[in-house]
mmCIF file of C-alpha atoms in Angstrom:
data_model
loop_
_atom_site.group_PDB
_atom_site.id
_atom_site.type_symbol
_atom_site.label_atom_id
_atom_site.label_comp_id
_atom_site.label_asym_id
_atom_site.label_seq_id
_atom_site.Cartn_x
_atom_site.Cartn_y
_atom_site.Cartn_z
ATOM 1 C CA UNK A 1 257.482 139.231 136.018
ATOM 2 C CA UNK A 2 258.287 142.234 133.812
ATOM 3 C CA UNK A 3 262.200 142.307 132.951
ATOM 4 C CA UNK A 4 263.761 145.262 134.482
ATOM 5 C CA UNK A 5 265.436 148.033 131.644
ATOM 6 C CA UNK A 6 267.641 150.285 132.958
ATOM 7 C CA UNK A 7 267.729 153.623 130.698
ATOM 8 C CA UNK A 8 270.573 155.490 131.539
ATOM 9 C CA UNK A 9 269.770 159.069 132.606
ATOM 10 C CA UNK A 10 271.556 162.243 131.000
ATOM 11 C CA UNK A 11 272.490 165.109 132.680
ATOM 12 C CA UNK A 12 271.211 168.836 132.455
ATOM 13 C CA UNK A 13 274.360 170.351 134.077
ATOM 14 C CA UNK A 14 272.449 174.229 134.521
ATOM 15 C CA UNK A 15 268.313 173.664 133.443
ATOM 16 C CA UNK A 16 267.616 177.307 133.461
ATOM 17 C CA UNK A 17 264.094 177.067 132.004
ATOM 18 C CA UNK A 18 263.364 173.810 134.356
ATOM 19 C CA UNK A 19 265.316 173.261 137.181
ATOM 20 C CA UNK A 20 266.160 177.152 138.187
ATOM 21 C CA UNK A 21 269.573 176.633 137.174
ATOM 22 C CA UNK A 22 270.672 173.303 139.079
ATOM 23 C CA UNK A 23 271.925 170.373 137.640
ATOM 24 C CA UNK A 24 268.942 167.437 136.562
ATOM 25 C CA UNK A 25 268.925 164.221 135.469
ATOM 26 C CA UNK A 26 266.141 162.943 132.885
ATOM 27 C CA UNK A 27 265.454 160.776 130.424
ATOM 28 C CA UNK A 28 263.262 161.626 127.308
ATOM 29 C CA UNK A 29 259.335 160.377 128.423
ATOM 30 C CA UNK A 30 259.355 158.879 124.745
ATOM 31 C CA UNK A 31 261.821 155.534 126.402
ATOM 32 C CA UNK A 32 259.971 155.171 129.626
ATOM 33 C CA UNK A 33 256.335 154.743 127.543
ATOM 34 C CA UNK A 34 258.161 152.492 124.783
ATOM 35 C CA UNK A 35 259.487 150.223 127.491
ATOM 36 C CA UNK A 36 256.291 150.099 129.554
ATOM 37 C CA UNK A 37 254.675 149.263 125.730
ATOM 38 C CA UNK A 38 256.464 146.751 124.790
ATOM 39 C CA UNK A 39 256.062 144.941 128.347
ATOM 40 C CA UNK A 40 259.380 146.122 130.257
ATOM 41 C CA UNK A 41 259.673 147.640 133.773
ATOM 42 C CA UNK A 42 261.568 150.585 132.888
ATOM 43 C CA UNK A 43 264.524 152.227 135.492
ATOM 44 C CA UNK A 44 266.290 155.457 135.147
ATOM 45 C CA UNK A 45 269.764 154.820 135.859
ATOM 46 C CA UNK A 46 271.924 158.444 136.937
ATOM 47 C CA UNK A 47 275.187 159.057 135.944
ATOM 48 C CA UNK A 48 276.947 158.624 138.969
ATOM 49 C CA UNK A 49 280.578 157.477 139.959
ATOM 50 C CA UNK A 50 281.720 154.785 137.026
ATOM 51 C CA UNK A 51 283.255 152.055 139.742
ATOM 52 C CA UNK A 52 279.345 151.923 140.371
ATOM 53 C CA UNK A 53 278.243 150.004 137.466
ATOM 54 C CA UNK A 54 279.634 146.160 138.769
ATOM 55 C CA UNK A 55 276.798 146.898 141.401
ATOM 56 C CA UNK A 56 273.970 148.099 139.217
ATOM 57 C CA UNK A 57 274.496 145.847 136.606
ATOM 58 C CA UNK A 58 273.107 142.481 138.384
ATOM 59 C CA UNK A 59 269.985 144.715 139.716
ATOM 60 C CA UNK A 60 268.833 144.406 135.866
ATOM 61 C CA UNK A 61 267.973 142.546 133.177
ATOM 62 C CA UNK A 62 268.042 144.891 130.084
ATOM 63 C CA UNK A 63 269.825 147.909 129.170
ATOM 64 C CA UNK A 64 268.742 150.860 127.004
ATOM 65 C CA UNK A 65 271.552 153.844 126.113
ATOM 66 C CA UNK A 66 269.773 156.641 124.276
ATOM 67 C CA UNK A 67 270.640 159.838 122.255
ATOM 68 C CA UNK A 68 272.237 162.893 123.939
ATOM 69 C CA UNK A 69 275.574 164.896 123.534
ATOM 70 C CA UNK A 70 278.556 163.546 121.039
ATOM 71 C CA UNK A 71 281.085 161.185 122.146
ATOM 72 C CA UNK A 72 284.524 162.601 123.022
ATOM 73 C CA UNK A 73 287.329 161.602 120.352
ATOM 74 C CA UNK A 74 289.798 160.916 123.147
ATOM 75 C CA UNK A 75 288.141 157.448 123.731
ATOM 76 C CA UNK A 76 288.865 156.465 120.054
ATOM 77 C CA UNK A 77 292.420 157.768 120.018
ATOM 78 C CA UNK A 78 291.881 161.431 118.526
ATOM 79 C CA UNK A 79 292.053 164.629 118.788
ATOM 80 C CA UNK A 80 288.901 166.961 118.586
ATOM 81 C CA UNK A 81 288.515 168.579 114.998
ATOM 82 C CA UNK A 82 286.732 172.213 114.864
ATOM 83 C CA UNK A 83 283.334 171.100 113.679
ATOM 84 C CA UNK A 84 282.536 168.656 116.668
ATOM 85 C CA UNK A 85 280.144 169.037 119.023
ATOM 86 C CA UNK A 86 279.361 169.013 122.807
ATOM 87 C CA UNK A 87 280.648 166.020 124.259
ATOM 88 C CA UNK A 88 280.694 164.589 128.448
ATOM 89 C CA UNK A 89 283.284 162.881 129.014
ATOM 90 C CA UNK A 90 281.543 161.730 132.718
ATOM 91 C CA UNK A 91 279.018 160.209 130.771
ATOM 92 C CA UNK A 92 281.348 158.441 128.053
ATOM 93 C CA UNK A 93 282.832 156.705 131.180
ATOM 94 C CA UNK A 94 279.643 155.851 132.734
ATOM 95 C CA UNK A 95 278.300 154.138 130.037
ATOM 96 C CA UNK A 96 281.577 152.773 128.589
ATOM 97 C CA UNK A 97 282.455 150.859 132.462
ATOM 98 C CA UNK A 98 278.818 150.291 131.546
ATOM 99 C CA UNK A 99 279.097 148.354 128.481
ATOM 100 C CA UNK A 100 282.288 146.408 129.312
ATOM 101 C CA UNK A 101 280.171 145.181 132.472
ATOM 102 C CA UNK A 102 277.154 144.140 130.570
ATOM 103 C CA UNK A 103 279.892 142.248 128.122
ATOM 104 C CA UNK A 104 280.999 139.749 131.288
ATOM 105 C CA UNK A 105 276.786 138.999 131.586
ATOM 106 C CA UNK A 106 274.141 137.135 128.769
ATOM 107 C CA UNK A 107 271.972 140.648 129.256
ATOM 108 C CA UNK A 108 271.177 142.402 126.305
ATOM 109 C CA UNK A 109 271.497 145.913 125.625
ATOM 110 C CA UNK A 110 270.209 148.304 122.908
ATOM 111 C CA UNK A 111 272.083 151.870 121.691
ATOM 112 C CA UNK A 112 270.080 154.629 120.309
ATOM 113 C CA UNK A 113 272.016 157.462 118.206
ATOM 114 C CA UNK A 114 274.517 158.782 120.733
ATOM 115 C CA UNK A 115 273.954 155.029 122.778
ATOM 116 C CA UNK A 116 274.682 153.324 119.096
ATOM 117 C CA UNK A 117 278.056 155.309 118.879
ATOM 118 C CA UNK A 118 279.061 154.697 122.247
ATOM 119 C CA UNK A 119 278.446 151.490 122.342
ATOM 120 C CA UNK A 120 280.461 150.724 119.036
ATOM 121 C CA UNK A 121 283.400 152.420 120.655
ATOM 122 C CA UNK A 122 283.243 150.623 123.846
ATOM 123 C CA UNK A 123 284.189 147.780 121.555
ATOM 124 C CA UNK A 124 286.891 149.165 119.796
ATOM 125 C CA UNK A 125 284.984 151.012 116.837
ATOM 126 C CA UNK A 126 285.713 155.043 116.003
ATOM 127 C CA UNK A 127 283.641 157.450 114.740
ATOM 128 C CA UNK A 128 283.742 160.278 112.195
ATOM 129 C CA UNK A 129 283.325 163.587 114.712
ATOM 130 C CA UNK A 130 281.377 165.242 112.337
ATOM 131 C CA UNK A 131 279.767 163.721 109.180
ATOM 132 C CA UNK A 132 281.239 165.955 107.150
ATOM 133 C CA UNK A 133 284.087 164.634 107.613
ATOM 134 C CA UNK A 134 283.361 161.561 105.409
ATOM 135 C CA UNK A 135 284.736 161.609 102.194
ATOM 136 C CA UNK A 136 281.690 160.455 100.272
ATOM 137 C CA UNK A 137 278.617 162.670 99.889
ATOM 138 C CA UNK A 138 276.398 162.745 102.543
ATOM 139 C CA UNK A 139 272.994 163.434 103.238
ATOM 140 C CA UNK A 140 271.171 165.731 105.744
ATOM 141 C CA UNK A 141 271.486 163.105 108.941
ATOM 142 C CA UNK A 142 270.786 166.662 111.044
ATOM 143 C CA UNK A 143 267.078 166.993 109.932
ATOM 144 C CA UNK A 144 266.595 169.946 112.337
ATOM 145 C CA UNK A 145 264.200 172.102 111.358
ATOM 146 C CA UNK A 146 262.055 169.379 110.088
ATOM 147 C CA UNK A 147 259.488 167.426 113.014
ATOM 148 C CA UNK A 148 262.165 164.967 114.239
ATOM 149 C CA UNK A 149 258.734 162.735 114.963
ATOM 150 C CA UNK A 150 258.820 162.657 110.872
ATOM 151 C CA UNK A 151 261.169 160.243 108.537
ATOM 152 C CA UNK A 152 263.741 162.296 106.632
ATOM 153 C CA UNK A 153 266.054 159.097 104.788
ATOM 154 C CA UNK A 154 265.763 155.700 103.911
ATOM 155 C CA UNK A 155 267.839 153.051 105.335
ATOM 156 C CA UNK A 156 268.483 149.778 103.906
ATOM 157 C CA UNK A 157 268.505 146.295 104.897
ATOM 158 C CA UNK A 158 270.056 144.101 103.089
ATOM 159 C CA UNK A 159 270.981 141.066 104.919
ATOM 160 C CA UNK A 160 269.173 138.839 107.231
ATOM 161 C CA UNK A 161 268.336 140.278 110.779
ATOM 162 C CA UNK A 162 265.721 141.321 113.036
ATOM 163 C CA UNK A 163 265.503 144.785 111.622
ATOM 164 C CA UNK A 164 265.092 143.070 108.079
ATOM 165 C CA UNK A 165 262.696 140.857 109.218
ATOM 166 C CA UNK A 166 260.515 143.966 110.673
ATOM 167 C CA UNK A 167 260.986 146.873 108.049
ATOM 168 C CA UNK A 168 262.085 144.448 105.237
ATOM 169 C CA UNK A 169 264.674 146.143 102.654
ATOM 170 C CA UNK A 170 263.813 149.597 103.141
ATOM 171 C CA UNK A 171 262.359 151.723 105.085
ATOM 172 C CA UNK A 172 262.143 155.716 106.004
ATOM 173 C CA UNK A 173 263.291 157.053 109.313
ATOM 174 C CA UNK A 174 264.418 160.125 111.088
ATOM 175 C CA UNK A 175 268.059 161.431 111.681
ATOM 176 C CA UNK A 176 269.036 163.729 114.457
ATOM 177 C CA UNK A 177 273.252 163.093 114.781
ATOM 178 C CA UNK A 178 276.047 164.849 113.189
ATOM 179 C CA UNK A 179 278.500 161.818 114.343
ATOM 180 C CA UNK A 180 278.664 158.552 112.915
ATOM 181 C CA UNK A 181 280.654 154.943 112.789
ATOM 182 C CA UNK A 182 284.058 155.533 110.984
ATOM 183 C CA UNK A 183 284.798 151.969 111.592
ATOM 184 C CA UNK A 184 282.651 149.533 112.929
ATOM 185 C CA UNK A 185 283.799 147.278 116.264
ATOM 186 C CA UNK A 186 285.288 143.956 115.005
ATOM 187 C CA UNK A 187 282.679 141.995 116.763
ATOM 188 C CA UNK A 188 280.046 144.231 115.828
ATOM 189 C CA UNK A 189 278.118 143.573 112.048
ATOM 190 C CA UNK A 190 276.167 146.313 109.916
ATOM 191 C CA UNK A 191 272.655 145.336 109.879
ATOM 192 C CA UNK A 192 271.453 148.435 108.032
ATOM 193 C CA UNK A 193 272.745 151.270 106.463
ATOM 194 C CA UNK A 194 271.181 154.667 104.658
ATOM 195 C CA UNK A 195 271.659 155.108 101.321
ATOM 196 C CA UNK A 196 274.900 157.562 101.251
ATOM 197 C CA UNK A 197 276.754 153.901 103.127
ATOM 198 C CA UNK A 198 276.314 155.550 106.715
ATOM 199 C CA UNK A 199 275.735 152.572 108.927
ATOM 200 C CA UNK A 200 272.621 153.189 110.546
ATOM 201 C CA UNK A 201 271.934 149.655 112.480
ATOM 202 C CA UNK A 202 274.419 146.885 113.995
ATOM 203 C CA UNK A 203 273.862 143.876 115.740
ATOM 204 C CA UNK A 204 277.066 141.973 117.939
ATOM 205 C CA UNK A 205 278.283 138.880 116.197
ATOM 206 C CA UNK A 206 277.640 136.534 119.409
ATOM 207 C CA UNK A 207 275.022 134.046 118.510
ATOM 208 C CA UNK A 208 272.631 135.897 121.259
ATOM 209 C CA UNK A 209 273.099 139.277 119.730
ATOM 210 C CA UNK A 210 273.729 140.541 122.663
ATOM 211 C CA UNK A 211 274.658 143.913 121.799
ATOM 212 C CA UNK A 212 272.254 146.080 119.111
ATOM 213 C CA UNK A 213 271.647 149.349 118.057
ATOM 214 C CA UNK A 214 270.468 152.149 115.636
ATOM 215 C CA UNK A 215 271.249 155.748 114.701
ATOM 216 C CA UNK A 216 267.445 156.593 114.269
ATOM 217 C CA UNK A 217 265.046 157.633 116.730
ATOM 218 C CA UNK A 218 262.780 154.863 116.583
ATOM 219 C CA UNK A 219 261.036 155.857 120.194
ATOM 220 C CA UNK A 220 260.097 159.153 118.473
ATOM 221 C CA UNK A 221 258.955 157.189 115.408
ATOM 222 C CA UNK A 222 256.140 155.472 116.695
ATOM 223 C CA UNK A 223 253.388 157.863 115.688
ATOM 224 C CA UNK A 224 254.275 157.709 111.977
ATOM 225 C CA UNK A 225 255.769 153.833 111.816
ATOM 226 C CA UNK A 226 254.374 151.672 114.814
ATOM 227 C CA UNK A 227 256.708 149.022 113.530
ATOM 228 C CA UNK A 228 259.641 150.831 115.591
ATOM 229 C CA UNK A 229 258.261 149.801 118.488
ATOM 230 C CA UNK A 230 259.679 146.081 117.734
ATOM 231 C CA UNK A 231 263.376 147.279 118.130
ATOM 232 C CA UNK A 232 262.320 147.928 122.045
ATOM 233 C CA UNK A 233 260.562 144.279 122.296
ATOM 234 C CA UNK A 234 263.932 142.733 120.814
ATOM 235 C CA UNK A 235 265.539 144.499 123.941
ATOM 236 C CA UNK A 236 262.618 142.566 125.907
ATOM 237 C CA UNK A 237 262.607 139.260 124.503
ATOM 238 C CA UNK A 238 266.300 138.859 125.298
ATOM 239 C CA UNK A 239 266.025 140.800 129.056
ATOM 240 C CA UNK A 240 263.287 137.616 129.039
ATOM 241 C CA UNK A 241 265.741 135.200 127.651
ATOM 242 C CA UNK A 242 268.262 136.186 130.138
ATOM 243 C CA UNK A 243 266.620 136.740 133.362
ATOM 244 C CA UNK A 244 265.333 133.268 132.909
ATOM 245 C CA UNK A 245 268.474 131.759 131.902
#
């Protein structure tokens, strides 16, 4: 049987141009087809009331967060600074009671831009609110206006790992955040990182690996770099590993 993924759903609070102004919940079409491609069963999961997450989370065997809104400061012990940007806290709960579920289980799950940032402070990590916050020059990790289907920076690998093993030392993606890890989760490891020392892919330091992530959009990717698509079958091959466990 195909493992089960649940991709957990954002929220359009007022869709004027879709939903004639009432609140939505979607997912980006690029994760469903990904998951379905790499041989997944693919869920959307709502944001609904966080207590509801010890009942979801034995109904699957993979979990995918993905991009969306900033995370809110107040979870890593700070106040907001003026260049931040949206945040939700209802959905920094959700998938934080989310996370700390998952963490009881052997089920893997995978973080995607916003999804890589919330996951690393589920486990204790902080985040710059706005790159420009960093002290050392940074790139453009906002690409907008350029295709976000199109690489914009390298990233680096430079130590062994699954995304070394399937881009090698460097490779070109795209970059769509204005947040990033300040400091990384103690029981998290950098796995890749773009060339101004933004850490732009993490794996957890359990011998599974249960927890992984990058900042990229590698669902959006596949067009230019098919290669991407292996980051979603890692997510499989351990939803495999542990449904059969």
């Amino acid at each position: 049987m195909k493992p089960k993924i649940a991709i957990i759903a954002n929220q359009y609070e007022f869709a004027e141009k879709v939903f004639h102004n009432h609140p939505a919940s979607y997912v980006p079409q690029f994760y469903i087809d990904v998951i379905n491609q790499v041989g997944g069963l693919p869920y959307l999961l709502p944001l609904t009331n966080p207590d509801d997450v010890a009942d979801y989370v034995p109904s699957f065997d993979g979990f995918l967060l993905t991009g969306g809104q900033g995370v809110s400061p107040f979870l890593y012990g700070e106040a907001p600074l003026p260049k931040m940007g949206m945040t939700s806290l209802k959905r920094d709960t959700f998938e934080i009671n989310l996370i700390q579920a998952v963490q009881l289980t052997n089920k893997p799950l995978l973080g995607i831009c916003r999804g890589f940032q919330v996951l690393n402070v589920a486990l204790g990590g902080t985040l710059y609110q706005d790159l420009s916050y960093r002290e050392a020059p940074t790139l453009k990790h906002m690409q907008i206006p350029t295709d976000d289907t199109q690489p914009s920076h390298y990233v680096l690998q430079d130590k062994p790992s699954f995304l070394k093993h399937v881009f090698g030392d460097k490779v070109l993606v795209n970059s769509l955040h204005s947040q990033g890890i300040k400091q990384l989760a103690a029981n998290l490891e950098a796995i890749s990182v773009s060339t101004d020392g933004v850490i732009e892919g993490f794996q957890s330091l359990d011998a599974q690996h249960q927890f992984f992530g990058v900042e990229w959009h590698p669902e959006m990717l596949l067009g230019y770099d098919q290669r991407n698509q292996e980051i979603f079958r890692q997510l499989i091959i351990q939803a495999t590993k542990a449904a059969s466990a």
